[in-house]
Short mmCIF file of C-alpha atoms in Angstrom, two decimals:
data_model
loop_
_atom_site.label_atom_id
_atom_site.label_comp_id
_atom_site.label_asym_id
_atom_site.label_seq_id
_atom_site.Cartn_x
_atom_site.Cartn_y
_atom_site.Cartn_z
CA UNK A 1 79.55 104.32 97.76
CA UNK A 2 77.36 103.46 94.78
CA UNK A 3 78.65 100.81 92.36
CA UNK A 4 77.37 100.05 88.84
CA UNK A 5 75.26 96.89 88.78
CA UNK A 6 77.62 95.20 86.32
CA UNK A 7 80.29 94.89 89.02
CA UNK A 8 77.98 93.25 91.57
CA UNK A 9 78.06 89.45 91.67
CA UNK A 10 76.07 86.89 93.59
CA UNK A 11 78.44 83.98 94.35
CA UNK A 12 77.21 80.48 95.15
CA UNK A 13 79.08 77.38 96.32
CA UNK A 14 77.55 74.01 95.43
CA UNK A 15 78.84 71.54 98.02
CA UNK A 16 77.32 68.49 96.32
CA UNK A 17 76.26 67.02 99.68
CA UNK A 18 72.46 67.36 99.51
CA UNK A 19 69.99 65.78 97.08
CA UNK A 20 68.38 69.17 96.39
CA UNK A 21 71.66 71.05 95.96
CA UNK A 22 71.02 71.47 92.22
CA UNK A 23 67.68 73.11 93.01
CA UNK A 24 69.43 75.53 95.38
CA UNK A 25 71.85 76.50 92.63
CA UNK A 26 68.96 77.18 90.26
CA UNK A 27 67.16 79.20 92.97
CA UNK A 28 70.21 81.44 93.47
CA UNK A 29 70.76 81.89 89.74
CA UNK A 30 67.12 82.91 89.17
CA UNK A 31 67.27 85.30 92.12
CA UNK A 32 70.33 86.99 90.61
CA UNK A 33 68.48 87.37 87.29
CA UNK A 34 65.52 88.88 89.13
CA UNK A 35 67.73 91.54 90.69
CA UNK A 36 69.67 91.95 87.41
CA UNK A 37 73.08 91.20 88.86
CA UNK A 38 75.84 88.85 87.75
CA UNK A 39 76.03 85.29 89.01
CA UNK A 40 78.76 82.68 89.31
CA UNK A 41 79.18 79.41 91.20
CA UNK A 42 81.65 76.64 92.00
CA UNK A 43 80.98 72.93 92.41
CA UNK A 44 83.02 71.28 95.16
CA UNK A 45 84.23 67.70 95.28
CA UNK A 46 84.63 66.78 98.94
CA UNK A 47 85.90 63.67 100.67
CA UNK A 48 82.97 62.67 102.86
CA UNK A 49 85.16 60.27 104.88
CA UNK A 50 87.16 63.09 106.50
CA UNK A 51 86.02 65.97 108.75
CA UNK A 52 83.31 67.21 106.42
CA UNK A 53 82.57 70.39 108.43
CA UNK A 54 86.14 71.69 108.34
CA UNK A 55 86.76 70.46 104.81
CA UNK A 56 83.61 72.10 103.43
CA UNK A 57 84.38 75.37 105.21
CA UNK A 58 87.92 75.58 103.83
CA UNK A 59 86.86 74.59 100.32
CA UNK A 60 83.99 77.11 100.40
CA UNK A 61 86.27 80.01 101.27
CA UNK A 62 88.81 78.96 98.65
CA UNK A 63 86.05 78.88 96.03
CA UNK A 64 84.83 82.35 97.03
CA UNK A 65 88.41 83.66 96.94
CA UNK A 66 88.94 82.25 93.47
CA UNK A 67 85.73 83.75 92.09
CA UNK A 68 86.56 87.16 93.57
CA UNK A 69 89.99 87.06 91.94
CA UNK A 70 88.68 85.85 88.59
CA UNK A 71 86.09 88.65 88.37
CA UNK A 72 88.40 91.23 90.00
CA UNK A 73 85.97 91.81 92.87
CA UNK A 74 87.48 93.93 95.63
CA UNK A 75 84.83 93.35 98.30
CA UNK A 76 83.17 90.16 99.54
CA UNK A 77 80.10 90.40 101.79
CA UNK A 78 79.19 87.40 103.96
CA UNK A 79 75.89 86.89 105.77
CA UNK A 80 77.13 85.69 109.17
CA UNK A 81 74.90 87.08 111.93
CA UNK A 82 75.02 87.43 115.72
CA UNK A 83 73.93 83.85 116.39
CA UNK A 84 76.72 82.56 114.15
CA UNK A 85 79.18 84.65 116.15
CA UNK A 86 77.93 83.29 119.48
CA UNK A 87 78.19 79.72 118.14
CA UNK A 88 81.76 80.37 117.04
CA UNK A 89 82.74 81.72 120.46
CA UNK A 90 81.40 78.57 122.16
CA UNK A 91 83.11 76.30 119.63
CA UNK A 92 86.42 78.06 120.27
CA UNK A 93 85.93 77.76 124.04
CA UNK A 94 85.42 74.01 123.65
CA UNK A 95 88.68 73.84 121.68
CA UNK A 96 90.55 75.70 124.41
CA UNK A 97 91.34 78.59 122.07
CA UNK A 98 93.25 81.69 123.09
CA UNK A 99 92.39 85.35 122.60
CA UNK A 100 92.63 85.23 118.80
CA UNK A 101 90.28 82.25 118.54
CA UNK A 102 87.77 83.65 121.01
CA UNK A 103 87.64 86.90 119.03
CA UNK A 104 85.75 84.71 116.53
CA UNK A 105 84.79 86.26 113.18
CA UNK A 106 85.91 89.82 112.42
CA UNK A 107 83.42 92.29 110.98
CA UNK A 108 86.08 93.24 108.43
CA UNK A 109 89.42 91.93 107.30
CA UNK A 110 91.73 92.23 104.32
CA UNK A 111 92.76 89.05 102.56
CA UNK A 112 95.43 88.40 99.95
CA UNK A 113 94.71 85.63 97.46
CA UNK A 114 97.65 84.07 95.66
CA UNK A 115 97.78 82.50 92.21
CA UNK A 116 98.01 78.98 93.63
CA UNK A 117 94.61 79.30 95.31
CA UNK A 118 93.08 81.01 92.28
CA UNK A 119 94.27 78.41 89.79
CA UNK A 120 93.45 75.51 92.08
CA UNK A 121 89.75 76.37 92.29
CA UNK A 122 88.98 78.60 89.29
CA UNK A 123 87.58 77.34 86.02
CA UNK A 124 90.30 79.17 84.16
CA UNK A 125 93.95 80.01 84.77
CA UNK A 126 94.93 83.53 85.75
CA UNK A 127 97.74 85.39 84.06
CA UNK A 128 101.05 84.45 85.63
CA UNK A 129 102.03 88.13 85.77
CA UNK A 130 99.33 88.73 88.39
CA UNK A 131 100.72 87.05 91.48
CA UNK A 132 97.95 87.97 93.89
CA UNK A 133 94.64 89.73 94.42
CA UNK A 134 93.48 91.61 97.52
CA UNK A 135 89.89 91.60 98.73
CA UNK A 136 88.10 93.23 101.64
CA UNK A 137 85.87 90.76 103.50
CA UNK A 138 82.86 92.22 105.31
CA UNK A 139 80.26 90.74 107.66
CA UNK A 140 77.69 93.56 107.87
CA UNK A 141 75.05 91.50 109.76
CA UNK A 142 77.09 90.54 112.85
CA UNK A 143 75.07 92.97 114.98
CA UNK A 144 71.74 91.40 113.91
CA UNK A 145 70.42 88.18 115.42
CA UNK A 146 68.60 85.43 113.54
CA UNK A 147 65.13 86.41 114.84
CA UNK A 148 65.55 89.97 113.60
CA UNK A 149 66.66 88.81 110.15
CA UNK A 150 63.81 86.30 109.86
CA UNK A 151 61.28 88.96 110.88
CA UNK A 152 62.64 91.32 108.22
CA UNK A 153 62.59 88.61 105.56
CA UNK A 154 58.96 87.75 106.32
CA UNK A 155 57.96 91.41 106.36
CA UNK A 156 59.54 91.92 102.93
CA UNK A 157 58.07 88.61 101.69
CA UNK A 158 61.47 87.24 100.76
CA UNK A 159 62.01 83.61 99.81
CA UNK A 160 64.92 81.58 101.19
CA UNK A 161 66.10 77.98 101.52
CA UNK A 162 66.75 76.14 104.78
CA UNK A 163 69.56 73.59 104.59
CA UNK A 164 68.21 70.38 106.23
CA UNK A 165 71.72 69.48 107.42
CA UNK A 166 71.45 72.39 109.87
CA UNK A 167 69.08 70.21 111.90
CA UNK A 168 71.63 67.38 112.29
CA UNK A 169 72.94 67.68 115.86
CA UNK A 170 75.72 65.19 115.16
CA UNK A 171 77.66 68.25 113.99
CA UNK A 172 79.02 70.31 116.88
CA UNK A 173 77.88 73.68 115.55
CA UNK A 174 74.35 72.40 115.03
CA UNK A 175 74.30 70.90 118.53
CA UNK A 176 75.31 74.28 119.97
CA UNK A 177 72.69 76.03 117.82
CA UNK A 178 69.81 73.68 118.60
CA UNK A 179 70.56 72.66 122.19
CA UNK A 180 73.05 74.84 124.06
CA UNK A 181 72.20 78.40 122.90
CA UNK A 182 68.45 78.02 123.61
CA UNK A 183 69.29 76.75 127.11
CA UNK A 184 71.63 79.67 127.70
CA UNK A 185 68.95 82.13 126.55
CA UNK A 186 66.53 80.59 129.04
CA UNK A 187 69.10 80.89 131.83
CA UNK A 188 69.94 84.49 130.95
CA UNK A 189 68.14 86.71 128.49
CA UNK A 190 70.54 88.24 125.98
CA UNK A 191 73.12 85.45 126.29
CA UNK A 192 73.65 85.37 122.52
CA UNK A 193 74.19 89.13 122.37
CA UNK A 194 76.60 88.99 125.30
CA UNK A 195 78.67 86.18 123.74
CA UNK A 196 78.97 88.16 120.52
CA UNK A 197 79.90 91.29 122.49
CA UNK A 198 82.65 89.39 124.31
CA UNK A 199 84.10 88.49 120.92
CA UNK A 200 84.35 92.21 120.15
CA UNK A 201 86.28 92.91 123.37
CA UNK A 202 88.60 89.99 122.71
CA UNK A 203 89.20 91.21 119.17
CA UNK A 204 90.31 94.55 120.62
CA UNK A 205 92.59 92.75 123.08
CA UNK A 206 94.12 90.76 120.20
CA UNK A 207 94.79 93.98 118.31
CA UNK A 208 96.77 95.27 121.29
CA UNK A 209 98.68 91.97 121.55
CA UNK A 210 99.57 92.23 117.85
CA UNK A 211 100.83 95.78 118.32
CA UNK A 212 103.03 94.60 121.20
CA UNK A 213 104.37 91.70 119.11
CA UNK A 214 104.99 94.01 116.15
CA UNK A 215 107.09 96.23 118.38
CA UNK A 216 109.03 93.25 119.78
CA UNK A 217 109.58 91.92 116.26
CA UNK A 218 111.59 95.00 115.26
CA UNK A 219 114.65 93.71 117.11
CA UNK A 220 113.95 89.95 116.98
CA UNK A 221 113.04 89.35 113.32
CA UNK A 222 115.10 89.84 110.19
CA UNK A 223 113.93 89.17 106.64
CA UNK A 224 110.88 87.33 108.06
CA UNK A 225 113.18 85.09 110.15
CA UNK A 226 113.18 84.88 113.96
CA UNK A 227 116.50 85.42 115.74
CA UNK A 228 116.79 82.50 118.15
CA UNK A 229 119.14 84.03 120.72
CA UNK A 230 117.09 87.24 120.96
CA UNK A 231 113.87 85.21 121.21
CA UNK A 232 115.34 83.13 124.05
CA UNK A 233 116.40 86.29 125.88
CA UNK A 234 112.83 87.58 125.68
CA UNK A 235 111.51 84.20 126.85
CA UNK A 236 113.78 84.31 129.92
CA UNK A 237 112.50 87.73 130.99
CA UNK A 238 108.85 87.52 129.83
CA UNK A 239 107.52 84.10 128.69
CA UNK A 240 104.05 85.42 127.84
CA UNK A 241 105.51 88.11 125.61
CA UNK A 242 107.77 85.57 123.86
CA UNK A 243 104.80 83.26 123.24
CA UNK A 244 102.87 86.20 121.85
CA UNK A 245 105.70 87.08 119.47
CA UNK A 246 106.08 83.50 118.26
CA UNK A 247 102.36 83.24 117.53
CA UNK A 248 102.40 86.63 115.80
CA UNK A 249 105.30 85.48 113.59
CA UNK A 250 103.32 82.40 112.55
CA UNK A 251 100.23 84.48 111.88
CA UNK A 252 102.21 86.87 109.68
CA UNK A 253 103.22 83.81 107.64
CA UNK A 254 99.50 82.89 107.52
CA UNK A 255 100.04 79.66 109.43
CA UNK A 256 97.77 78.08 112.02
CA UNK A 257 98.36 78.52 115.72
CA UNK A 258 100.17 75.66 117.53
CA UNK A 259 98.61 73.96 120.53
CA UNK A 260 100.01 74.84 123.95
CA UNK A 261 101.63 71.39 124.12
CA UNK A 262 103.39 71.89 120.78
CA UNK A 263 104.50 75.39 121.75
CA UNK A 264 106.06 74.13 124.99
CA UNK A 265 107.81 71.33 123.08
CA UNK A 266 109.30 73.92 120.71
CA UNK A 267 110.68 75.92 123.63
CA UNK A 268 112.29 72.77 125.08
CA UNK A 269 113.90 72.06 121.70
CA UNK A 270 115.32 75.59 121.55
CA UNK A 271 116.68 75.39 125.09
CA UNK A 272 118.72 72.27 124.24
CA UNK A 273 119.70 73.41 120.74
CA UNK A 274 123.44 73.39 120.20
CA UNK A 275 125.25 75.71 117.83
CA UNK A 276 125.00 74.56 114.18
CA UNK A 277 122.80 71.63 115.22
CA UNK A 278 119.93 70.64 112.97
CA UNK A 279 116.39 71.40 114.10
CA UNK A 280 113.20 70.82 112.12
CA UNK A 281 109.53 71.17 113.05
CA UNK A 282 106.59 70.18 110.87
CA UNK A 283 103.69 72.57 111.29
CA UNK A 284 100.62 73.39 109.17
CA UNK A 285 102.09 71.91 105.99
CA UNK A 286 105.48 73.65 106.24
CA UNK A 287 108.89 73.02 107.78
CA UNK A 288 110.30 75.35 110.42
CA UNK A 289 114.08 75.00 110.59
CA UNK A 290 116.92 76.49 112.62
CA UNK A 291 119.89 77.86 110.70
CA UNK A 292 122.50 80.49 111.56
CA UNK A 293 120.74 81.39 114.81
CA UNK A 294 117.40 81.99 113.06
CA UNK A 295 114.11 80.16 112.66
CA UNK A 296 113.09 79.97 109.01
CA UNK A 297 109.98 78.69 107.27
CA UNK A 298 110.30 76.40 104.27
CA UNK A 299 107.29 75.76 102.09
CA UNK A 300 108.13 72.49 100.39
CA UNK A 301 105.08 72.57 98.11
CA UNK A 302 103.79 75.83 96.62
CA UNK A 303 100.21 74.56 96.90
CA UNK A 304 100.61 73.63 100.57
CA UNK A 305 99.42 77.01 101.73
CA UNK A 306 97.78 79.88 99.91
CA UNK A 307 100.07 82.39 101.54
CA UNK A 308 103.12 81.00 99.75
CA UNK A 309 104.31 83.64 97.32
CA UNK A 310 107.31 83.97 95.03
CA UNK A 311 110.28 85.19 97.05
CA UNK A 312 112.71 86.98 94.76
CA UNK A 313 115.15 87.58 97.59
CA UNK A 314 115.52 83.86 98.16
CA UNK A 315 114.71 82.00 94.93
CA UNK A 316 115.65 78.67 96.48
CA UNK A 317 112.28 78.64 98.22
CA UNK A 318 110.52 78.31 94.89
CA UNK A 319 109.56 75.13 93.14
CA UNK A 320 112.02 73.49 90.73
CA UNK A 321 109.68 72.69 87.84
CA UNK A 322 110.01 74.96 84.82
CA UNK A 323 112.35 75.77 81.95
CA UNK A 324 115.20 78.07 80.95
CA UNK A 325 114.35 80.87 78.54
CA UNK A 326 116.67 83.40 76.86
CA UNK A 327 115.59 87.04 76.93
CA UNK A 328 116.99 89.38 74.22
CA UNK A 329 119.12 92.32 75.41
CA UNK A 330 118.76 95.65 73.61
CA UNK A 331 121.75 96.34 71.30
CA UNK A 332 122.29 99.80 72.77
CA UNK A 333 122.38 98.35 76.30
CA UNK A 334 125.65 97.94 78.17
CA UNK A 335 124.36 94.80 79.90
CA UNK A 336 126.42 91.70 79.24
CA UNK A 337 124.79 88.53 77.96
CA UNK A 338 125.37 85.22 76.23
CA UNK A 339 126.17 85.55 72.48
CA UNK A 340 123.09 84.67 70.44
CA UNK A 341 125.15 83.08 67.65
CA UNK A 342 126.84 80.74 70.12
CA UNK A 343 123.50 79.60 71.55
CA UNK A 344 122.08 78.76 68.10
CA UNK A 345 124.38 75.77 67.68
CA UNK A 346 124.86 74.88 71.36
CA UNK A 347 123.52 71.92 73.29
CA UNK A 348 121.37 73.30 76.11
CA UNK A 349 120.40 71.21 79.14
CA UNK A 350 118.74 71.68 82.50
CA UNK A 351 120.28 69.56 85.25
CA UNK A 352 119.84 69.04 88.95
CA UNK A 353 122.74 69.62 91.28
CA UNK A 354 124.91 66.51 91.70
CA UNK A 355 127.84 67.93 93.71
CA UNK A 356 131.24 69.41 92.87
CA UNK A 357 129.95 72.04 90.41
CA UNK A 358 131.86 75.33 90.25
CA UNK A 359 130.95 78.74 88.83
CA UNK A 360 132.69 82.08 88.39
CA UNK A 361 130.22 84.94 88.71
CA UNK A 362 132.51 87.89 89.63
CA UNK A 363 135.51 89.38 87.80
CA UNK A 364 139.02 89.11 89.26
CA UNK A 365 138.02 86.16 91.44
CA UNK A 366 138.46 82.42 90.95
CA UNK A 367 135.57 80.09 90.33
CA UNK A 368 133.87 78.86 93.48
CA UNK A 369 131.98 75.74 94.38
CA UNK A 370 128.22 76.08 94.47
CA UNK A 371 128.39 75.21 98.15
CA UNK A 372 130.52 78.31 98.82
CA UNK A 373 128.31 80.49 96.62
CA UNK A 374 125.21 79.28 98.43
CA UNK A 375 126.82 80.01 101.78
CA UNK A 376 127.78 83.54 100.68
CA UNK A 377 124.24 84.13 99.41
CA UNK A 378 122.79 82.95 102.72
CA UNK A 379 120.85 80.04 101.20
CA UNK A 380 120.18 77.29 103.79
CA UNK A 381 121.36 73.74 102.94
CA UNK A 382 117.82 72.39 102.51
CA UNK A 383 117.05 75.01 99.81
CA UNK A 384 119.95 74.31 97.46
CA UNK A 385 118.29 72.07 94.89
CA UNK A 386 118.10 74.82 92.28
CA UNK A 387 117.99 74.18 88.49
CA UNK A 388 121.35 74.47 86.72
CA UNK A 389 121.87 75.55 83.11
CA UNK A 390 124.46 73.56 81.15
CA UNK A 391 125.54 74.61 77.64
CA UNK A 392 127.84 72.26 75.70
CA UNK A 393 128.31 70.32 78.93
CA UNK A 394 129.57 73.42 80.82
CA UNK A 395 127.81 74.97 83.82
CA UNK A 396 126.69 78.40 82.65
CA UNK A 397 124.05 79.61 85.12
CA UNK A 398 122.40 78.80 88.43
CA UNK A 399 119.00 80.26 89.18
CA UNK A 400 119.27 82.92 91.87
CA UNK A 401 123.10 82.76 92.07
CA UNK A 402 124.41 84.08 88.77
CA UNK A 403 125.79 83.45 85.26
CA UNK A 404 129.31 82.34 84.31
CA UNK A 405 131.19 85.60 83.75
CA UNK A 406 133.68 83.96 81.36
CA UNK A 407 130.88 83.29 78.87
CA UNK A 408 129.36 86.79 78.91
CA UNK A 409 129.82 89.35 76.16
CA UNK A 410 128.90 93.03 75.69
CA UNK A 411 129.15 92.91 71.88
CA UNK A 412 126.62 91.91 69.22
CA UNK A 413 123.27 90.24 69.78
CA UNK A 414 123.04 88.91 73.32
CA UNK A 415 120.58 86.92 75.40
CA UNK A 416 120.10 86.64 79.15
CA UNK A 417 119.15 83.27 80.69
CA UNK A 418 116.18 83.22 83.03
CA UNK A 419 114.48 80.32 84.76
CA UNK A 420 110.68 80.42 84.42
CA UNK A 421 108.81 78.46 87.09
CA UNK A 422 105.78 76.49 86.04
CA UNK A 423 102.48 76.68 87.96
CA UNK A 424 102.60 72.95 88.68
CA UNK A 425 103.82 71.59 91.99
#
């Protein structure tokens, strides 16, 4: 498909780690001008005391995601080639990775970018109404090796920059690139091609494993929660299949894969879990808890993971920073609301839950404690710190639970209370 030039962008990430990094930025910007395409960049601020390889990689992808979302770019093309793929396979082997890790880098994948990631890295805030942006990530050069690409570049008289840090064999990937892959090529011609091909077969195997897990999940998951008893039944009959389902569930929540040791520890915890007992695992920046015979994921900080999105079905999972607003109701509407005249002279407060609060949200029923209302709504105990609306020292509304029915009216000018969450953590 042919696209107008005004929607093509060259994106550059300035890591700030090399003395000549500013020159590289200028080189890329001038190249974009030469080809008459748009250009944008991000400057990273990295902590050089931590794992700089992993940190730079994560920050680089977040920066690319943010720029794609800001400019509404639907496709992102990356220049990884066959040698990069072979290096990744060997790195994953050294880590003891499973099928998913050994499949290395996919030639294509779809990625959803949430507002938290966009706002965290972008120069400007996105509109709050747009919760996410979807991009297609492509690696069109995975079938080409480095020698082929260099030969083409020289033939076309192209200019490029070599990062001197690529020569530093203190980094594992560079050591594999400079030492191990050349040795393997000497031992067996085509070793790099074969390693990359193996990644393709493993990617196909992972697709089949995901299809199997998706089928198993139909009877073992509910509302993105795992049913513990059903999961244990599967584990008793087919441990490998149960492990596959558990990993698939984590992947669907865009969480990292647990080590084999951690996975086995989780199974031991589940085997000794008593009814209504508390269970909590910390994993990849989230909490995994057991409640009502299900495993549930709690994201305590909305910026902890870019996959964390607003969950209207369970508002207790959201952050508690924000404010109450009052939305006008159309006069010809039959919807009940709070009388506007009453609110004009009322004292309005936002309070945290302190215990003992009661609210009546249904007609012909008595008021109920918030504890009972939370239980009826299926909100776990650890997600019950929801903002409360007090008017003239009376509890009027609880976000996600309801509004006091005794204070609602269907006559005159009316307003409906809504809690608006801020973008801050």
